[in-house]
PDB file of C-alpha atoms in Angstrom:
ATOM      1  CA  MET A   1     -18.320   0.556   4.660  1.00 65.00           C
ATOM      2  CA  ILE A   2     -15.397   0.993   1.780  1.00 71.00           C
ATOM      3  CA  LEU A   3     -13.284  -2.930   1.214  1.00 72.00           C
ATOM      4  CA  ILE A   4     -10.257  -1.851  -0.125  1.00 77.00           C
ATOM      5  CA  SER A   5      -7.010  -3.766  -1.430  1.00 77.00           C
ATOM      6  CA  GLN A   6      -4.514  -4.027  -3.341  1.00 76.00           C
ATOM      7  CA  LYS A   7      -5.362  -7.628  -3.175  1.00 75.00           C
ATOM      8  CA  THR A   8      -8.742  -8.529  -3.851  1.00 74.00           C
ATOM      9  CA  THR A   9      -8.697 -12.037  -4.900  1.00 76.00           C
ATOM     10  CA  GLY A  10     -10.876 -15.239  -3.328  1.00 75.00           C
ATOM     11  CA  ASP A  11      -8.087 -15.907  -1.563  1.00 78.00           C
ATOM     12  CA  ALA A  12      -7.603 -12.360  -0.347  1.00 79.00           C
ATOM     13  CA  ILE A  13     -11.451 -11.442   0.108  1.00 79.00           C
ATOM     14  CA  PRO A  14     -14.037 -14.404   0.616  1.00 81.00           C
ATOM     15  CA  THR A  15     -15.605 -13.986  -3.112  1.00 77.00           C
ATOM     16  CA  PHE A  16     -19.422 -13.672  -0.897  1.00 81.00           C
ATOM     17  CA  ILE A  17     -17.870 -10.488   0.465  1.00 81.00           C
ATOM     18  CA  ARG A  18     -16.768  -9.260  -2.779  1.00 74.00           C
ATOM     19  CA  ASP A  19     -18.532 -10.277  -4.995  1.00 76.00           C
ATOM     20  CA  VAL A  20     -22.035  -7.930  -3.596  1.00 80.00           C
ATOM     21  CA  CYS A  21     -19.694  -4.735  -3.313  1.00 77.00           C
ATOM     22  CA  PRO A  22     -21.437  -2.932  -5.413  1.00 76.00           C
ATOM     23  CA  ILE A  23     -18.856   0.213  -6.893  1.00 81.00           C
ATOM     24  CA  GLY A  24     -15.567  -1.132  -8.176  1.00 83.00           C
ATOM     25  CA  LEU A  25     -12.806   0.847  -8.298  1.00 90.00           C
ATOM     26  CA  SER A  26      -9.414  -0.157  -9.496  1.00 92.00           C
ATOM     27  CA  PHE A  27      -6.183   1.923 -10.256  1.00 94.00           C
ATOM     28  CA  ALA A  28      -3.420   0.872 -12.215  1.00 95.00           C
ATOM     29  CA  GLN A  29      -2.646  -3.017 -13.275  1.00 93.00           C
ATOM     30  CA  LYS A  30      -0.153  -4.800 -14.851  1.00 93.00           C
ATOM     31  CA  THR A  31      -2.329  -7.658 -15.845  1.00 93.00           C
ATOM     32  CA  VAL A  32      -5.850  -8.144 -17.273  1.00 94.00           C
ATOM     33  CA  GLU A  33      -5.891 -11.307 -14.373  1.00 90.00           C
ATOM     34  CA  ALA A  34      -4.989  -8.162 -11.673  1.00 89.00           C
ATOM     35  CA  ALA A  35      -7.950  -6.198 -13.377  1.00 92.00           C
ATOM     36  CA  VAL A  36     -10.520  -8.511 -13.816  1.00 89.00           C
ATOM     37  CA  ALA A  37     -10.179  -9.753 -10.080  1.00 85.00           C
ATOM     38  CA  ALA A  38     -10.715  -5.779  -9.086  1.00 86.00           C
ATOM     39  CA  LEU A  39     -13.485  -4.880 -11.831  1.00 88.00           C
ATOM     40  CA  SER A  40     -15.061  -8.503 -12.194  1.00 84.00           C
ATOM     41  CA  GLU A  41     -14.581 -10.475 -16.017  1.00 89.00           C
ATOM     42  CA  ASP A  42     -16.382  -8.116 -17.836  1.00 90.00           C
ATOM     43  CA  ILE A  43     -13.554  -6.083 -17.776  1.00 93.00           C
ATOM     44  CA  ARG A  44     -12.166  -7.967 -20.526  1.00 95.00           C
ATOM     45  CA  ASN A  45     -15.331  -7.036 -22.839  1.00 95.00           C
ATOM     46  CA  TRP A  46     -14.230  -3.101 -22.539  1.00 94.00           C
ATOM     47  CA  PRO A  47     -10.659  -3.949 -23.180  1.00 94.00           C
ATOM     48  CA  ASP A  48     -10.025   0.310 -23.649  1.00 94.00           C
ATOM     49  CA  ALA A  49     -11.506   1.016 -19.804  1.00 94.00           C
ATOM     50  CA  SER A  50      -9.023  -1.548 -19.075  1.00 96.00           C
ATOM     51  CA  PRO A  51      -6.949  -1.031 -16.252  1.00 96.00           C
ATOM     52  CA  VAL A  52      -3.820  -2.198 -17.786  1.00 96.00           C
ATOM     53  CA  THR A  53      -4.070   0.318 -20.670  1.00 96.00           C
ATOM     54  CA  LEU A  54      -3.493   3.243 -16.844  1.00 96.00           C
ATOM     55  CA  GLN A  55       0.797   2.644 -16.599  1.00 94.00           C
ATOM     56  CA  ASP A  56       1.912   6.073 -18.645  1.00 95.00           C
ATOM     57  CA  PRO A  57       2.214   8.492 -15.594  1.00 93.00           C
ATOM     58  CA  ALA A  58      -0.590  11.480 -17.052  1.00 95.00           C
ATOM     59  CA  TYR A  59      -2.587   8.373 -15.464  1.00 95.00           C
ATOM     60  CA  VAL A  60      -1.721   9.207 -11.941  1.00 92.00           C
ATOM     61  CA  GLY A  61      -4.992   9.455  -9.519  1.00 94.00           C
ATOM     62  CA  VAL A  62      -7.173   8.413 -12.518  1.00 96.00           C
ATOM     63  CA  ALA A  63      -9.030   5.060 -12.017  1.00 95.00           C
ATOM     64  CA  VAL A  64     -12.117   2.802 -14.165  1.00 96.00           C
ATOM     65  CA  MET A  65     -14.915   2.405 -11.906  1.00 93.00           C
ATOM     66  CA  ALA A  66     -17.675  -0.450 -12.266  1.00 83.00           C
ATOM     67  CA  MET A  67     -20.973   0.498 -11.189  1.00 77.00           C
ATOM     68  CA  ARG A  68     -24.100  -1.624 -10.674  1.00 74.00           C
ATOM     69  CA  GLY A  69     -27.487  -0.823 -12.761  1.00 80.00           C
ATOM     70  CA  ARG A  70     -24.881   1.590 -15.761  1.00 82.00           C
ATOM     71  CA  PRO A  71     -23.132  -0.665 -18.104  1.00 88.00           C
ATOM     72  CA  GLY A  72     -19.289  -0.777 -18.661  1.00 91.00           C
ATOM     73  CA  TYR A  73     -16.944   1.602 -17.295  1.00 94.00           C
ATOM     74  CA  THR A  74     -16.073   5.287 -16.381  1.00 93.00           C
ATOM     75  CA  ARG A  75     -12.574   6.119 -15.872  1.00 94.00           C
ATOM     76  CA  ILE A  76     -12.330   8.627 -12.240  1.00 94.00           C
ATOM     77  CA  ARG A  77      -9.548  11.169 -11.657  1.00 95.00           C
ATOM     78  CA  THR A  78      -9.219  11.532  -8.246  1.00 92.00           C
ATOM     79  CA  PRO A  79      -7.586  14.849  -6.581  1.00 91.00           C
ATOM     80  CA  TYR A  80      -3.813  15.275  -5.701  1.00 90.00           C
ATOM     81  CA  VAL A  81      -3.961  15.690  -1.998  1.00 93.00           C
ATOM     82  CA  SER A  82      -0.511  17.450  -0.285  1.00 95.00           C
ATOM     83  CA  ASP A  83       0.249  15.131   3.146  1.00 96.00           C
ATOM     84  CA  ALA A  84       0.021  18.192   4.305  1.00 97.00           C
ATOM     85  CA  ASP A  85      -3.480  18.837   3.728  1.00 97.00           C
ATOM     86  CA  ALA A  86      -4.045  15.135   4.772  1.00 96.00           C
ATOM     87  CA  ALA A  87      -1.805  15.291   8.385  1.00 97.00           C
ATOM     88  CA  ARG A  88      -4.121  18.303   8.206  1.00 97.00           C
ATOM     89  CA  ILE A  89      -7.847  16.647   7.377  1.00 96.00           C
ATOM     90  CA  ALA A  90      -6.182  13.570   9.958  1.00 95.00           C
ATOM     91  CA  GLU A  91      -5.907  15.554  12.577  1.00 95.00           C
ATOM     92  CA  ALA A  92      -9.249  17.590  12.358  1.00 96.00           C
ATOM     93  CA  THR A  93     -11.450  14.234  12.519  1.00 94.00           C
ATOM     94  CA  SER A  94      -9.400  12.029  14.419  1.00 92.00           C
ATOM     95  CA  HIS A  95     -12.460  12.618  16.583  1.00 91.00           C
ATOM     96  CA  LEU A  96     -15.348  11.596  14.298  1.00 90.00           C
ATOM     97  CA  THR A  97     -13.358   7.945  14.972  1.00 86.00           C
ATOM     98  CA  ALA A  98     -14.971   4.348  17.232  1.00 82.00           C
ATOM     99  CA  ASP A  99     -14.179   1.478  17.860  1.00 83.00           C
ATOM    100  CA  PRO A 100     -16.617  -0.604  16.161  1.00 81.00           C
ATOM    101  CA  ALA A 101     -17.194  -3.413  18.674  1.00 81.00           C
ATOM    102  CA  PHE A 102     -17.730  -0.090  21.286  1.00 80.00           C
ATOM    103  CA  LEU A 103     -20.338   0.444  19.201  1.00 77.00           C
ATOM    104  CA  LEU A 104     -22.198  -3.136  18.450  1.00 77.00           C
ATOM    105  CA  ASP A 105     -22.411  -3.573  22.412  1.00 72.00           C
ATOM    106  CA  THR A 106     -24.136   0.365  22.614  1.00 70.00           C
ATOM    107  CA  ALA A 107     -27.108  -1.101  19.459  1.00 68.00           C
ATOM    108  CA  GLY A 108     -27.486  -3.507  21.624  1.00 64.00           C
ATOM    109  CA  ARG A 109     -28.300  -1.463  24.758  1.00 63.00           C
ATOM    110  CA  THR A 110     -32.444   0.268  24.293  1.00 54.00           C
ATOM    111  CA  ALA A 111     -32.211   4.211  24.365  1.00 55.00           C
ATOM    112  CA  LEU A 112     -34.597   4.078  27.673  1.00 54.00           C
ATOM    113  CA  ASP A 113     -32.210   2.075  29.444  1.00 59.00           C
ATOM    114  CA  ASP A 114     -29.299   0.804  30.262  1.00 60.00           C
ATOM    115  CA  THR A 115     -30.401  -2.164  29.004  1.00 60.00           C
ATOM    116  CA  LEU A 116     -28.732  -4.906  26.708  1.00 57.00           C
ATOM    117  CA  ILE A 117     -30.594  -6.485  23.863  1.00 57.00           C
ATOM    118  CA  PRO A 118     -28.447  -9.396  22.644  1.00 58.00           C
ATOM    119  CA  LEU A 119     -27.445  -8.913  18.740  1.00 55.00           C
ATOM    120  CA  THR A 120     -28.201 -12.396  18.247  1.00 57.00           C
ATOM    121  CA  LYS A 121     -30.201 -15.461  19.170  1.00 49.00           C
TER     122      LYS A 121
END
């Protein structure tokens, strides 16, 4: 699962959910507080890696990434994808999507028959 938000503060995403995400990623931020919300308080210890420093046009597509088990932060650059390519890829892969409610219903059925097995007690 990928959790994506423009605002990763506790009032936008419950902290008990946000805090178990193993990877943090942030593109440019205007304030250190926004960087902390996206990457944790630890980003204050790595000012050279802060997403606040990504304000220059040379940093378009660059993000700061934190991974559990690795100290510090890493900058990554995402490739540019044209609108035409994005539309082509979306159209070619649109059949791979499914309604989560349908998937949960299907997961509750046995492989041998169509008997519903409750997913909760």
